[in-house]
């Protein structure tokens, strides 16, 4: 594949958007070719001794390490647990790989580890194995954490974008943009009248409740790097579907809206760490909403759009965003980097 | 626990020796308390759907990224695969978490990923899930890689230091110190007459052969950070055993010996990435040696010592190193940092 004029890694390669996709397609996937990687999913469902095992990994490099609503430790537990939940798996075990920078105050490490321990206990997942490396001052940034997670599939089959079907309802689990803006505000030392709190939270409970109620979950996706817009575009592409989303149905708090305007950002592209999309058959949307709304973390769930249908041979998969005035625009992935090191 | 005057992370905290142990005991383990962490083992054996699943994680921060005999990519595959093998598990699946530094030449990334792909294919393990983050220039060092691994227990029971028994033979799988000295020479730009090559290699084949032959494997341990000496001391402590090791039975190449003398290092503490210790009943040592010597990676296997017996109540577990002249000294863990960022 051509590599354009990209000769070096740029910050945008970590955005979770278009550049990340090109980096993986050109420099990673050609060398690691198997059916799991080809699925382009956040986790892998593995055949092993008859288990229905789900395996996922995530590295966390958020800056600053501490922000309103959480820190890198809570994020490292919830983030990986959420990737498992989005595959329909009940999280069971986590690993923890620490890369510490020389000079990190040990008190900060203790606070982070305490948060990890609490977050794991809250979710009912066990941190079972770990590794610690130290790099010289100026070769890291306090601490980077990798967590890998093992879960057991609770859904009748692995949840995957290819199950998205025409006329599916698209449900969003709450307001968007809080995690990204909270981290950004903490990083830049911005002082808002109403302080922004990250939405970072575990998503397993509402997902397990949907599965226990035998809701026919077609797809789940958490909205991390790249935000709601990038997630929708990725899902449209993976499923070869056209989707319609209604802007006035997407909740954005005044506080996030104000901070976004101040910084020239679009909340549709801002990262979340406790929000997800659910695709279900239209005739189950009401049942699904009732289940989701019973949990604090997804109390703000609502239908934000629908799947129109398969794109025709000539067309490309796309996501149409319509506003209250009836005007429409096509969403695209996050083209470069909007907010580096948000998770 | 007291934290002495340590208020910040130091390079020595990443040595794999005494300081690493204290960091974990004081700042990590108090917050993550479960039976797996208490075992203090390199991997966790998990009950899951009746499987005998082994799970491990390792982050790699080696500097430089490329060295004679390998690169960070080969190391990231072999290192985690070896941790699984040391638990008696057949490696099945790996994850790959990349932390890229802005400015890393993409050609280097491609070379590293190619090495990972080749190493995985060689071992018969699948890289099934991954994650990529990017940090600003000056917040990383080219690339850091985390691999977590899942394996299936091939031994009748999890292999663990507590199975080490009095009069066990201690077998070393080959010459020591090559990985550490090869990386050090590459880092410092040292030019030796005979270039030093890392020993980095996968260890699963000889281990699986031992298990297939029903050798009663009491313990296995790969000799990474902290080298042979630190591994022996850790095993003596975990098993509450006293051990005797004969210095003149420990193979060190002239080249490694020379480089160590030049740099003032003790090869007993230098890292390896393709060497391991095996503990077996004395009456099986000959059978074990024959199996090991049939594989290139462990062709140099030999008995280097024996387990004397349980330490008495008053005594501390220790490892006695005797030399050809009959003089003896006690080994200790690597106290601080000898060679940072060796893996």
XYZ file of C-alpha atoms in Angstrom:
686
model
C 0.000 0.000 0.000
C 1.110 3.565 -0.641
C 2.165 5.431 2.432
C 1.541 8.933 1.034
C 4.079 11.298 2.410
C 3.659 9.938 5.932
C 7.093 8.920 7.005
C 6.776 9.324 10.713
C 4.240 8.719 13.407
C 2.141 11.835 14.024
C -0.171 12.589 16.919
C -3.158 12.105 14.639
C -2.202 8.447 14.234
C -3.490 7.990 17.776
C -6.816 9.739 17.232
C -8.872 6.623 16.664
C -10.018 8.163 13.370
C -8.963 8.147 9.737
C -5.206 8.362 10.357
C -5.253 5.541 12.908
C -7.090 3.397 10.392
C -4.474 4.107 7.706
C -1.608 3.403 10.114
C -3.080 0.016 10.968
C -3.934 -0.861 7.361
C -0.470 0.041 6.076
C 1.926 -0.767 8.870
C 0.357 -3.277 11.234
C -2.251 -5.532 9.605
C -0.069 -6.604 6.654
C 2.181 -8.398 9.118
C -0.461 -9.912 11.360
C -2.939 -11.636 9.179
C -5.537 -13.823 10.819
C -9.287 -13.976 11.040
C -9.457 -12.047 14.302
C -7.480 -9.086 13.037
C -9.498 -9.071 9.807
C -12.680 -8.588 11.836
C -11.395 -5.166 12.852
C -13.193 -5.448 16.154
C -12.222 -4.131 19.587
C -11.875 -7.617 20.981
C -11.443 -11.189 19.827
C -13.747 -14.111 20.588
C -11.605 -17.193 20.924
C -12.235 -20.889 20.658
C -10.495 -22.422 23.632
C -11.452 -25.649 25.347
C -15.056 -25.063 24.403
C -15.171 -21.735 26.227
C -16.534 -18.701 24.610
C -13.691 -16.514 25.634
C -13.383 -12.838 24.721
C -9.975 -11.144 24.851
C -9.160 -7.460 24.502
C -6.366 -4.980 25.256
C -6.054 -1.233 25.744
C -3.193 1.062 26.684
C -3.939 4.258 28.565
C -1.825 7.396 28.163
C -4.274 10.045 29.357
C -2.833 13.411 30.316
C -3.204 14.673 32.997
C -3.211 11.505 35.110
C -5.956 12.884 37.366
C -9.077 14.678 36.144
C -12.524 15.456 37.569
C -14.447 12.198 37.679
C -11.520 9.809 37.528
C -7.879 9.114 36.831
C -5.799 6.899 34.573
C -6.395 3.953 36.918
C -10.198 4.051 36.824
C -10.014 4.579 33.082
C -7.717 1.566 32.655
C -10.204 -0.710 34.419
C -13.440 0.671 32.962
C -12.042 1.053 29.449
C -11.089 -2.585 29.067
C -14.127 -3.858 30.925
C -16.277 -1.792 28.544
C -14.585 -3.269 25.483
C -15.547 -6.707 26.797
C -19.103 -5.623 27.557
C -19.438 -4.224 24.024
C -18.707 -7.729 22.713
C -21.451 -9.124 24.913
C -18.953 -10.602 27.345
C -19.027 -10.616 31.120
C -15.612 -9.315 32.286
C -13.708 -11.787 34.475
C -9.969 -11.097 34.586
C -7.665 -8.159 33.909
C -3.913 -7.822 33.566
C -2.080 -4.634 34.462
C 1.130 -3.517 32.721
C 2.658 -0.369 34.207
C 5.247 1.806 32.470
C 6.432 4.249 35.121
C 8.491 7.338 34.448
C 11.418 7.962 36.770
C 10.371 10.750 39.133
C 6.688 9.820 39.421
C 5.691 10.555 43.024
C 4.968 7.224 44.682
C 1.918 8.728 46.342
C 0.419 9.262 42.914
C 1.128 5.653 42.009
C -0.605 4.538 45.201
C -3.674 6.673 44.421
C -3.855 5.243 40.923
C -3.488 1.658 42.101
C -6.107 2.252 44.779
C -8.478 3.502 42.087
C -7.763 0.435 39.972
C -8.442 -1.850 42.901
C -11.713 -0.108 43.714
C -12.859 0.017 40.122
C -12.114 -3.699 39.711
C -14.029 -4.544 42.881
C -16.977 -2.429 41.757
C -17.169 -4.284 38.453
C -16.446 -7.687 39.970
C -13.371 -8.281 37.834
C -10.061 -9.648 39.165
C -6.673 -8.067 38.452
C -4.719 -11.318 38.241
C -1.354 -10.622 36.634
C 0.885 -7.643 36.102
C 4.209 -6.210 35.040
C 6.121 -3.064 35.945
C 8.743 -1.268 33.873
C 10.486 2.024 34.573
C 11.783 4.440 31.930
C 14.078 7.433 32.395
C 12.696 10.888 33.107
C 11.672 12.399 29.784
C 10.895 9.032 28.161
C 7.385 8.720 29.524
C 4.794 10.886 31.224
C 4.236 9.750 34.800
C 2.602 6.424 34.076
C 1.152 4.559 31.136
C -1.080 1.580 31.873
C -2.023 -1.345 29.704
C -4.892 -3.533 30.768
C -5.865 -6.638 28.865
C -9.108 -8.347 29.702
C -10.670 -11.775 29.506
C -14.421 -12.218 29.561
C -16.944 -14.932 28.923
C -19.483 -14.419 26.175
C -22.920 -13.828 27.699
C -24.640 -13.192 24.381
C -25.933 -16.073 22.263
C -23.276 -15.159 19.688
C -20.427 -12.643 19.487
C -21.833 -9.140 19.062
C -20.485 -7.640 15.883
C -21.336 -4.784 13.460
C -22.207 -7.281 10.711
C -25.425 -8.043 12.607
C -26.716 -4.496 12.151
C -29.893 -4.750 10.067
C -32.122 -2.428 8.054
C -34.621 -0.473 10.197
C -32.703 -1.133 13.427
C -33.184 1.576 16.033
C -30.014 3.392 17.099
C -29.995 4.066 20.840
C -27.473 6.347 22.568
C -26.967 5.729 26.299
C -26.658 9.358 27.459
C -25.160 12.809 26.905
C -21.902 13.020 24.986
C -18.546 14.742 25.257
C -18.039 14.945 29.007
C -14.928 12.798 29.297
C -13.029 14.594 26.565
C -13.928 18.037 27.796
C -13.185 17.208 31.449
C -9.705 15.981 30.542
C -9.150 18.940 28.237
C -10.224 21.410 30.914
C -7.961 19.746 33.494
C -5.064 19.760 31.055
C -5.424 23.398 30.087
C -6.335 24.556 33.590
C -9.645 25.938 32.343
C -12.049 27.007 35.062
C -15.703 26.668 34.183
C -18.555 27.853 36.347
C -19.943 24.284 36.440
C -16.924 21.991 36.577
C -16.918 19.313 33.886
C -16.860 15.739 35.140
C -15.779 12.781 33.051
C -18.532 10.280 32.326
C -16.070 7.405 32.786
C -17.982 4.408 34.154
C -18.403 0.677 33.677
C -21.055 -0.355 31.166
C -21.395 -4.053 31.945
C -24.534 -3.900 34.095
C -26.911 -2.426 31.506
C -25.434 -4.653 28.796
C -25.820 -7.806 30.880
C -29.380 -6.751 31.708
C -30.213 -6.387 28.002
C -28.839 -9.858 27.326
C -30.582 -11.378 30.342
C -33.880 -9.959 29.046
C -33.190 -11.660 25.697
C -33.171 -8.365 23.827
C -31.917 -9.123 20.329
C -28.794 -6.950 20.577
C -27.514 -6.419 17.032
C -24.540 -4.279 17.947
C -22.931 -2.350 20.795
C -20.134 0.188 20.572
C -18.616 2.404 23.223
C -17.821 5.960 22.176
C -14.184 6.554 23.026
C -11.582 8.282 20.851
C -13.206 9.937 17.851
C -16.521 10.268 19.687
C -20.050 9.481 18.533
C -19.476 10.565 14.933
C -16.462 8.312 14.352
C -18.204 5.337 15.976
C -21.255 5.764 13.727
C -19.157 6.052 10.564
C -17.098 2.984 11.490
C -20.219 0.950 12.160
C -21.826 2.097 8.906
C -18.722 1.022 7.021
C -18.366 -2.335 8.791
C -22.031 -3.176 8.244
C -22.336 -1.609 4.762
C -25.391 0.222 5.979
C -26.736 3.715 5.544
C -27.855 5.333 8.793
C -29.820 8.424 9.728
C -29.219 10.238 12.991
C -31.165 13.202 14.375
C -28.982 15.897 15.845
C -31.696 17.268 18.125
C -32.004 13.855 19.813
C -28.348 13.788 20.855
C -27.954 15.116 24.402
C -25.101 17.511 25.055
C -24.989 19.332 28.386
C -24.826 23.112 28.308
C -21.508 22.927 30.042
C -19.969 20.647 27.388
C -21.552 22.706 24.618
C -20.074 25.889 26.048
C -16.610 24.407 26.526
C -16.682 22.987 22.987
C -17.625 26.348 21.533
C -14.883 28.044 23.501
C -12.280 25.584 22.213
C -13.687 25.257 18.704
C -14.541 21.576 19.069
C -17.525 19.557 17.875
C -19.012 17.413 20.679
C -19.862 14.764 18.081
C -16.118 14.029 17.893
C -15.227 14.373 21.562
C -14.293 11.204 23.490
C -16.568 9.546 26.046
C -15.698 6.764 28.496
C -19.125 5.774 29.747
C -21.395 6.045 26.735
C -22.384 3.534 24.112
C -24.525 2.914 21.054
C -27.002 0.059 20.893
C -28.563 -1.285 17.691
C -31.783 -3.267 18.170
C -34.753 -4.203 15.986
C -37.252 -1.322 16.008
C -39.903 -3.468 17.694
C -37.591 -3.974 20.678
C -36.511 -0.375 21.124
C -39.045 0.337 23.830
C -38.125 -2.728 25.875
C -34.440 -1.917 25.483
C -34.941 1.699 26.564
C -36.800 0.635 29.685
C -33.971 -1.665 30.700
C -31.255 0.891 30.020
C -33.057 3.721 31.778
C -33.177 1.678 34.984
C -29.389 2.048 35.381
C -27.768 5.317 36.439
C -25.050 4.976 33.835
C -27.557 4.720 30.994
C -30.506 6.610 32.513
C -30.340 9.145 29.675
C -30.752 6.542 26.927
C -32.819 7.541 23.915
C -33.329 6.660 20.285
C -31.208 8.979 18.152
C -31.748 7.473 14.719
C -32.317 4.425 12.575
C -30.603 2.219 10.061
C -31.968 2.990 6.602
C -30.684 -0.049 4.800
C -27.853 -1.598 2.841
C -25.965 0.808 0.642
C -26.389 0.056 -3.036
C -23.461 -1.248 -5.025
C -22.440 2.164 -6.248
C -22.826 3.996 -2.949
C -20.563 4.175 0.053
C -21.775 3.471 3.546
C -22.702 6.714 5.175
C -24.300 8.384 8.152
C -26.724 11.245 7.544
C -27.055 13.751 10.359
C -30.270 15.766 10.135
C -31.011 18.754 12.303
C -34.253 20.162 13.654
C -34.597 22.445 10.622
C -34.504 19.462 8.306
C -31.114 20.144 6.766
C -28.807 17.165 6.382
C -25.077 16.538 6.280
C -22.884 13.477 5.969
C -20.749 12.542 8.960
C -17.129 11.563 8.433
C -14.562 9.983 10.730
C -12.357 12.255 12.738
C -9.815 13.128 10.033
C -6.770 13.846 12.221
C -6.319 14.524 15.891
C -8.732 16.628 17.867
C -7.723 15.938 21.460
C -4.548 13.889 21.846
C -4.080 11.582 24.847
C -7.655 11.634 26.004
C -7.537 8.028 27.201
C 4.222 -0.387 55.276
C 7.049 2.088 55.642
C 8.173 3.644 52.432
C 11.702 4.589 53.600
C 12.771 7.796 52.005
C 11.572 6.672 48.591
C 9.218 9.333 47.439
C 9.557 8.958 43.721
C 9.935 6.236 41.179
C 13.590 5.550 40.448
C 15.117 3.558 37.613
C 15.969 0.788 40.053
C 12.262 0.205 40.637
C 12.229 -1.371 37.189
C 15.206 -3.656 37.750
C 13.224 -6.751 38.600
C 15.250 -6.956 41.817
C 14.940 -5.790 45.392
C 13.576 -2.321 44.624
C 10.915 -3.668 42.262
C 9.818 -6.052 44.977
C 9.489 -3.213 47.495
C 7.592 -1.024 45.034
C 5.066 -3.793 44.460
C 4.743 -4.707 48.134
C 4.217 -1.105 49.231
C 2.383 0.580 46.392
C 0.648 -2.012 44.255
C -0.298 -5.193 46.117
C -2.048 -3.466 49.047
C -4.704 -2.295 46.604
C -5.086 -5.458 44.566
C -5.561 -8.282 46.930
C -6.566 -11.633 45.530
C -5.189 -15.135 45.495
C -3.477 -14.716 42.122
C -1.539 -11.617 43.112
C -0.585 -13.257 46.411
C 1.081 -16.090 44.492
C 3.643 -13.597 43.192
C 3.988 -15.558 39.997
C 4.667 -14.361 36.450
C 1.275 -15.538 35.271
C -2.115 -16.504 36.629
C -3.866 -19.830 36.143
C -7.573 -19.165 35.909
C -10.664 -21.228 36.439
C -12.889 -20.437 33.486
C -15.545 -22.686 32.028
C -13.501 -25.724 33.010
C -10.488 -24.553 31.029
C -7.079 -24.502 32.538
C -6.296 -21.071 31.275
C -3.034 -19.261 31.933
C -2.887 -15.467 31.556
C 0.173 -13.210 31.638
C 1.267 -9.713 30.629
C 4.536 -7.941 29.889
C 5.425 -4.450 28.714
C 8.572 -3.958 26.666
C 10.581 -0.738 26.780
C 13.955 -1.972 25.531
C 16.406 0.653 24.317
C 17.610 0.630 21.567
C 14.625 -0.769 19.657
C 16.920 -2.861 17.430
C 19.875 -4.901 18.662
C 21.932 -7.823 17.331
C 19.745 -10.901 17.496
C 16.364 -9.198 17.705
C 14.283 -6.108 18.266
C 11.508 -4.962 20.584
C 8.957 -6.837 18.443
C 10.617 -10.258 18.684
C 11.156 -9.651 22.379
C 7.492 -8.745 22.902
C 6.362 -12.035 21.386
C 8.991 -14.335 22.879
C 8.913 -12.687 26.301
C 5.221 -13.284 26.879
C 5.233 -16.685 25.228
C 8.083 -17.657 27.549
C 6.166 -16.525 30.623
C 3.372 -18.880 29.563
C 5.792 -21.734 28.875
C 7.331 -21.261 32.332
C 3.890 -21.921 33.829
C 3.646 -25.129 31.820
C 1.184 -23.607 29.382
C 1.045 -23.894 25.625
C 0.792 -20.322 24.252
C -2.318 -19.725 22.142
C -3.227 -16.052 21.859
C -1.472 -12.713 22.257
C -2.674 -9.125 22.421
C -0.541 -6.219 21.268
C -0.758 -2.734 22.800
C 1.440 -0.153 21.058
C 2.443 3.195 22.557
C 4.079 5.096 19.711
C 6.090 8.270 20.112
C 5.379 11.046 17.646
C 8.251 11.068 15.151
C 8.892 7.313 15.072
C 9.825 6.476 11.476
C 7.006 4.370 10.050
C 9.565 2.098 8.420
C 10.787 1.154 11.871
C 7.243 0.405 12.967
C 6.801 -1.820 9.917
C 10.030 -3.710 10.682
C 8.945 -4.234 14.278
C 5.466 -5.435 13.308
C 6.974 -7.742 10.705
C 9.198 -9.236 13.399
C 6.189 -9.693 15.675
C 4.256 -11.415 12.903
C 7.165 -13.732 12.119
C 7.869 -14.517 15.759
C 4.201 -15.312 16.371
C 4.069 -17.589 13.325
C 7.259 -19.350 14.436
C 5.779 -20.081 17.853
C 2.318 -20.909 16.534
C 0.604 -18.202 18.566
C -2.043 -15.823 17.187
C -1.968 -12.054 17.679
C -5.711 -11.568 18.009
C -6.387 -8.119 19.425
C -4.548 -4.835 19.694
C -4.559 -1.160 20.526
C -2.500 1.806 19.352
C -1.844 5.029 21.204
C 0.418 7.932 20.246
C 2.217 10.258 22.672
C 4.004 13.527 21.938
C 7.683 13.617 21.052
C 9.612 13.509 24.320
C 6.910 11.534 26.148
C 8.007 8.111 24.976
C 10.970 6.520 23.228
C 10.017 5.333 19.771
C 7.681 2.539 20.767
C 6.662 0.654 23.880
C 4.830 -2.640 23.414
C 2.625 -4.548 25.804
C 1.755 -8.115 24.986
C -0.606 -10.146 27.108
C -0.876 -13.841 26.506
C -3.360 -16.641 26.973
C -2.235 -20.243 27.094
C -3.653 -23.623 28.007
C -2.043 -25.562 30.807
C -0.166 -28.545 29.384
C 1.256 -29.657 32.729
C -0.767 -31.882 35.074
C -0.900 -28.908 37.456
C 0.241 -25.272 37.413
C 4.024 -25.127 37.670
C 4.990 -23.098 40.700
C 8.029 -22.559 42.982
C 6.212 -24.216 45.888
C 6.770 -27.578 44.165
C 10.543 -27.282 44.464
C 11.695 -30.168 46.687
C 14.797 -31.139 48.650
C 17.511 -32.763 46.488
C 15.990 -31.471 43.222
C 18.546 -30.967 40.475
C 18.877 -27.408 39.185
C 19.341 -27.344 35.414
C 20.309 -24.220 33.439
C 19.410 -24.249 29.738
C 22.550 -22.579 28.363
C 25.090 -19.765 28.620
C 24.035 -16.603 30.393
C 24.248 -12.855 29.889
C 24.079 -12.532 26.123
C 20.821 -10.587 25.841
C 21.786 -7.959 28.379
C 25.261 -7.458 26.973
C 24.055 -7.352 23.348
C 21.544 -4.613 24.197
C 24.122 -2.767 26.282
C 26.707 -2.918 23.510
C 24.159 -1.685 20.952
C 23.089 1.124 23.280
C 26.601 2.305 24.024
C 27.890 1.748 20.494
C 30.545 -0.649 21.778
C 32.383 -2.561 19.091
C 33.594 -6.000 20.128
C 35.723 -8.250 17.993
C 33.056 -10.952 18.199
C 29.741 -9.137 18.091
C 27.401 -10.047 20.929
C 24.056 -11.517 19.889
C 21.004 -11.595 22.126
C 19.868 -15.077 23.111
C 16.231 -14.028 22.724
C 14.219 -17.068 21.637
C 10.995 -18.923 22.358
C 11.240 -21.611 25.021
C 7.975 -23.467 24.482
C 9.316 -26.392 22.453
C 11.713 -27.802 25.045
C 9.189 -27.200 27.822
C 6.391 -28.960 25.942
C 8.779 -31.830 25.212
C 9.583 -32.213 28.914
C 5.884 -32.325 29.753
C 5.091 -34.711 26.896
C 7.778 -37.068 28.239
C 6.078 -36.917 31.661
C 9.153 -35.450 33.318
C 8.096 -34.401 36.811
C 8.798 -30.700 36.306
C 8.909 -29.098 39.757
C 9.611 -25.568 38.595
C 10.592 -23.490 35.576
C 11.786 -19.895 35.530
C 13.082 -17.777 32.676
C 16.042 -15.564 33.479
C 15.065 -12.070 32.467
C 15.685 -8.839 34.411
C 17.979 -9.460 37.344
C 19.542 -12.476 35.626
C 20.318 -15.936 36.987
C 21.199 -14.749 40.490
C 17.948 -12.873 41.086
C 15.883 -15.782 39.720
C 17.619 -18.238 42.058
C 17.144 -16.016 45.109
C 13.467 -15.437 44.290
C 12.872 -19.154 43.875
C 14.700 -19.960 47.112
C 12.519 -17.444 48.943
C 9.248 -18.606 47.363
C 9.998 -22.253 48.090
C 11.686 -21.670 51.486
C 14.564 -23.803 50.278
C 18.301 -23.557 50.544
C 20.111 -24.136 47.262
C 23.688 -24.726 46.212
C 24.964 -23.649 42.825
C 28.410 -24.322 41.341
C 29.912 -21.313 39.608
C 32.169 -23.367 37.355
C 29.138 -25.159 35.913
C 27.534 -21.907 34.736
C 28.435 -21.249 31.110
C 29.425 -17.692 30.194
C 30.919 -17.067 26.745
C 34.317 -15.373 26.579
C 32.715 -12.538 24.731
C 30.124 -11.892 27.454
C 32.750 -12.327 30.160
C 35.000 -9.772 28.464
C 32.215 -7.262 27.963
C 31.096 -7.669 31.568
C 34.612 -7.075 32.859
C 34.952 -4.009 30.676
C 31.699 -2.556 32.016
C 32.126 -3.742 35.598
C 29.094 -6.048 35.494
C 28.502 -9.505 36.926
C 27.050 -11.907 34.318
C 25.078 -13.593 37.110
C 22.881 -10.456 37.191
C 22.704 -9.742 33.471
C 19.356 -10.302 31.715
C 18.653 -13.202 29.353
C 15.676 -13.672 27.042
C 16.126 -17.285 25.980
C 17.409 -19.056 29.071
C 15.606 -20.808 31.878
C 16.036 -22.826 35.039
C 14.451 -26.232 35.480
C 13.998 -28.015 38.815
C 13.474 -31.800 38.603
C 13.927 -34.757 40.951
C 17.561 -35.862 40.840
C 16.608 -39.252 39.418
C 15.099 -37.530 36.365
C 17.913 -35.125 35.647
C 19.514 -37.313 32.997
C 16.251 -37.823 31.109
C 15.497 -34.102 31.303
C 18.961 -33.161 30.032
C 18.623 -35.476 27.054
C 15.323 -33.901 26.078
C 16.585 -30.341 26.499
C 19.825 -30.943 24.639
C 17.880 -32.082 21.567
C 16.658 -28.501 21.007
C 18.934 -25.758 19.667
C 17.620 -23.256 22.193
C 18.538 -25.484 25.137
C 21.400 -27.497 23.622
C 23.760 -26.160 26.299
C 21.656 -27.404 29.208
C 23.533 -28.698 32.229
C 23.084 -29.306 35.920
C 24.424 -26.303 37.842
C 23.413 -27.206 41.361
C 20.942 -28.810 43.709
C 18.326 -27.994 46.295
C 19.733 -28.708 49.742
C 16.504 -28.653 51.700
C 14.015 -26.600 53.635
C 15.527 -23.754 55.611
C 15.146 -24.206 59.339
C 12.845 -21.914 61.271
C 15.597 -19.519 62.226
C 17.305 -19.373 58.863
C 16.434 -17.415 55.758
C 16.141 -19.039 52.375
C 19.425 -18.655 50.569
C 21.479 -19.631 47.576
C 25.093 -20.635 48.090
C 27.407 -20.096 45.152
C 30.553 -22.202 45.367
C 33.503 -21.781 43.043
C 36.060 -24.256 41.737
C 38.400 -23.446 44.634
C 35.755 -24.448 47.140
C 35.028 -20.984 48.486
C 31.398 -20.072 48.976
C 29.309 -16.914 48.965
C 25.619 -16.139 49.368
C 23.790 -14.749 46.360
C 21.430 -11.817 46.802
C 18.857 -10.232 44.530
C 19.962 -7.425 42.289
C 19.788 -4.585 44.826
C 19.152 -1.658 42.468
C 19.433 -1.188 38.750
C 22.258 -2.666 36.744
C 21.079 -2.246 33.170
C 17.894 -0.224 32.788
C 15.464 -0.880 29.939
C 16.921 -4.197 28.915
C 13.537 -5.624 27.919
